[in-house]
């Protein structure tokens, strides 16, 4: 997950592994385990079904029905859009899928696409058509709009402390910039990447969401006041929120 810029979702991966292997035997190899999990990500009907993980085999049919009803109720409330994927994973300890952090929206769709790609790479490798596993873990960083390298400017490496601090920065970026961008992270090499939300940069009426980030007013008439996020101020805000942890900030060219 870290190689795909999805650090911080360890429990999500553990739930996927449990869903795949608890009903049956453990995988015979790491490759088998990986491909089974990718197949679950790629083929499960996330839009129409909740993934129920029965850790101890104690979930009754009545409990499964209530979990299904909870899923359907939230779908009716609009939490699941037909245009995107949502990972709704529930268990006896989290029957309403409120506690488990999962990738959302565009990030979830992209992760599912990466799972499909991973299965294709594994298939070609088994047929002898692939030269190695590098393509499986490599990510095209041109997908992102801004890439931030974190580190200590004094050159002293304290990986555990740096990883913890990087996660704090990621949470701050997500809290402050969620209306205008998605935040991805690779905790292993201390890289943070931002992907702007295109619809957030369309002219729109002032609102709480837009007002939470720096923006430009397109009209001074209060009756028809429109605004757009100010990309220059946003870039400065990103640098400020890293609190000096960023050693390199790259604006990815289109």
XYZ file of C-alpha atoms in Angstrom, residues 57-250:
194
model
C -17.377 -17.206 12.997
C -19.943 -15.827 15.435
C -21.943 -13.507 13.178
C -25.487 -14.829 12.925
C -27.746 -14.554 9.890
C -29.828 -11.970 11.741
C -26.734 -9.836 12.379
C -25.720 -10.109 8.720
C -29.184 -8.934 7.747
C -28.898 -5.895 10.026
C -25.482 -5.090 8.552
C -26.974 -5.305 5.086
C -29.833 -3.021 6.116
C -27.357 -0.512 7.556
C -25.443 -0.543 4.273
C -28.612 0.011 2.249
C -29.777 2.808 4.548
C -26.502 4.686 4.130
C -26.641 4.124 0.379
C -30.062 5.737 0.291
C -28.668 8.709 2.219
C -26.251 9.299 -0.646
C -23.033 8.075 0.949
C -22.444 5.717 -1.986
C -22.391 7.394 -5.382
C -23.037 5.406 -8.536
C -20.047 7.116 -10.148
C -17.517 5.931 -7.586
C -16.430 3.037 -5.409
C -16.769 2.940 -1.624
C -15.204 0.227 0.499
C -17.942 -0.600 3.012
C -16.374 -3.227 5.306
C -18.166 -4.394 8.417
C -17.631 -6.911 11.195
C -19.112 -7.903 14.541
C -16.913 -5.258 16.161
C -17.908 -2.536 13.675
C -21.391 -3.466 12.410
C -22.060 -0.082 10.795
C -18.614 0.406 9.195
C -17.918 3.579 11.156
C -14.515 2.819 12.649
C -12.360 1.433 9.839
C -10.501 4.072 7.764
C -10.759 3.257 4.053
C -9.837 5.080 0.837
C -12.780 7.129 -0.403
C -14.174 8.317 -3.717
C -11.624 8.824 -6.467
C -8.883 7.307 -4.306
C -10.912 4.108 -3.883
C -11.562 3.883 -7.614
C -7.879 4.406 -8.374
C -6.860 1.714 -5.865
C -9.275 -0.708 -7.500
C -7.752 0.082 -10.897
C -4.283 -0.560 -9.468
C -5.510 -3.957 -8.233
C -6.672 -4.815 -11.760
C -3.281 -3.730 -13.103
C -1.494 -5.835 -10.462
C -3.444 -8.932 -11.496
C -2.452 -8.331 -15.113
C 1.227 -7.986 -14.147
C 1.074 -11.219 -12.127
C -0.598 -13.022 -15.032
C 2.070 -11.868 -17.490
C 4.800 -12.841 -15.035
C 3.430 -16.382 -14.755
C 3.398 -16.640 -18.552
C 6.998 -15.489 -18.714
C 6.056 -12.261 -20.473
C 7.315 -9.952 -17.718
C 10.920 -9.151 -16.877
C 10.250 -8.618 -13.174
C 8.027 -7.157 -10.499
C 9.144 -3.551 -10.827
C 6.084 -2.490 -12.837
C 3.839 -3.900 -10.129
C 5.033 -1.502 -7.441
C 6.051 1.503 -9.536
C 3.635 4.433 -9.531
C 3.541 7.086 -12.225
C 3.988 10.224 -10.126
C 2.786 12.389 -13.022
C -0.718 11.373 -11.905
C -0.353 13.824 -9.014
C -0.254 17.617 -9.098
C 2.173 18.274 -6.249
C 4.799 16.010 -4.680
C 6.396 16.750 -1.314
C 9.543 15.050 -0.049
C 9.866 15.113 3.722
C 13.034 14.812 5.752
C 15.335 16.408 8.274
C 17.338 19.264 6.841
C 20.261 18.519 9.157
C 20.681 15.153 7.445
C 20.137 13.122 10.608
C 17.866 10.159 9.936
C 15.380 9.037 12.547
C 12.984 6.994 10.464
C 10.453 6.210 13.191
C 10.172 9.830 14.304
C 10.134 11.090 10.722
C 7.379 8.655 9.755
C 5.249 9.701 12.730
C 5.749 13.384 11.947
C 4.929 12.797 8.286
C 1.628 11.198 9.278
C 0.795 14.259 11.377
C 1.477 16.459 8.345
C -0.754 14.236 6.197
C -3.619 14.564 8.683
C -3.207 18.348 8.765
C -3.213 18.582 4.977
C -6.339 16.432 4.756
C -8.081 18.484 7.427
C -7.320 21.869 5.883
C -7.329 21.070 2.157
C -9.906 18.297 1.823
C -12.343 20.527 -0.135
C -9.822 21.061 -2.937
C -7.492 18.049 -3.047
C -6.818 14.425 -2.195
C -3.749 13.684 -0.073
C -1.694 10.523 -0.630
C 1.315 9.298 1.323
C 4.178 6.817 1.129
C 5.438 6.556 4.700
C 8.374 4.354 3.734
C 10.127 6.992 1.648
C 8.436 9.966 3.358
C 6.666 11.239 0.246
C 3.351 13.101 0.211
C 1.409 13.752 -2.988
C -1.589 15.979 -3.691
C -4.200 15.589 -6.402
C -6.432 18.605 -6.977
C -10.181 18.046 -7.234
C -11.044 19.533 -10.677
C -14.606 20.456 -9.718
C -13.310 22.468 -6.750
C -11.704 24.982 -9.124
C -14.879 25.785 -11.029
C -16.479 29.148 -10.192
C -19.013 28.569 -7.452
C -20.940 30.497 -4.817
C -19.117 31.174 -1.583
C -19.762 28.454 0.951
C -18.308 27.021 4.125
C -16.241 24.500 2.179
C -14.776 27.020 -0.236
C -14.357 29.618 2.486
C -12.175 27.219 4.449
C -9.367 27.575 1.891
C -7.796 30.675 0.286
C -9.906 31.814 -2.661
C -10.395 34.629 -5.139
C -13.661 36.507 -5.501
C -14.773 36.842 -9.110
C -17.457 39.410 -8.377
C -17.948 42.073 -5.747
C -21.700 41.928 -6.095
C -22.827 40.064 -2.991
C -25.984 38.882 -4.731
C -24.019 36.976 -7.373
C -20.692 36.524 -5.650
C -18.614 33.683 -7.103
C -15.176 32.477 -6.121
C -12.429 30.008 -7.014
C -9.586 28.632 -4.863
C -6.393 30.660 -5.143
C -3.771 28.174 -6.331
C -0.841 30.418 -5.389
C -2.035 30.801 -1.829
C -2.826 27.084 -1.680
C 0.730 26.243 -2.679
C 2.029 28.522 0.054
C -0.411 26.970 2.518
C 0.916 23.500 1.722
C 4.473 24.616 2.432
C 3.329 26.228 5.674
C 1.407 23.166 6.866
C 4.485 20.958 6.502
C 6.092 23.021 9.299
C 9.561 22.908 7.787
C 9.494 19.154 7.237
C 9.427 19.491 3.442
C 12.868 19.269 1.870
C 11.547 19.351 -1.695
C 8.236 20.486 -3.190
C 7.592 19.714 -6.847
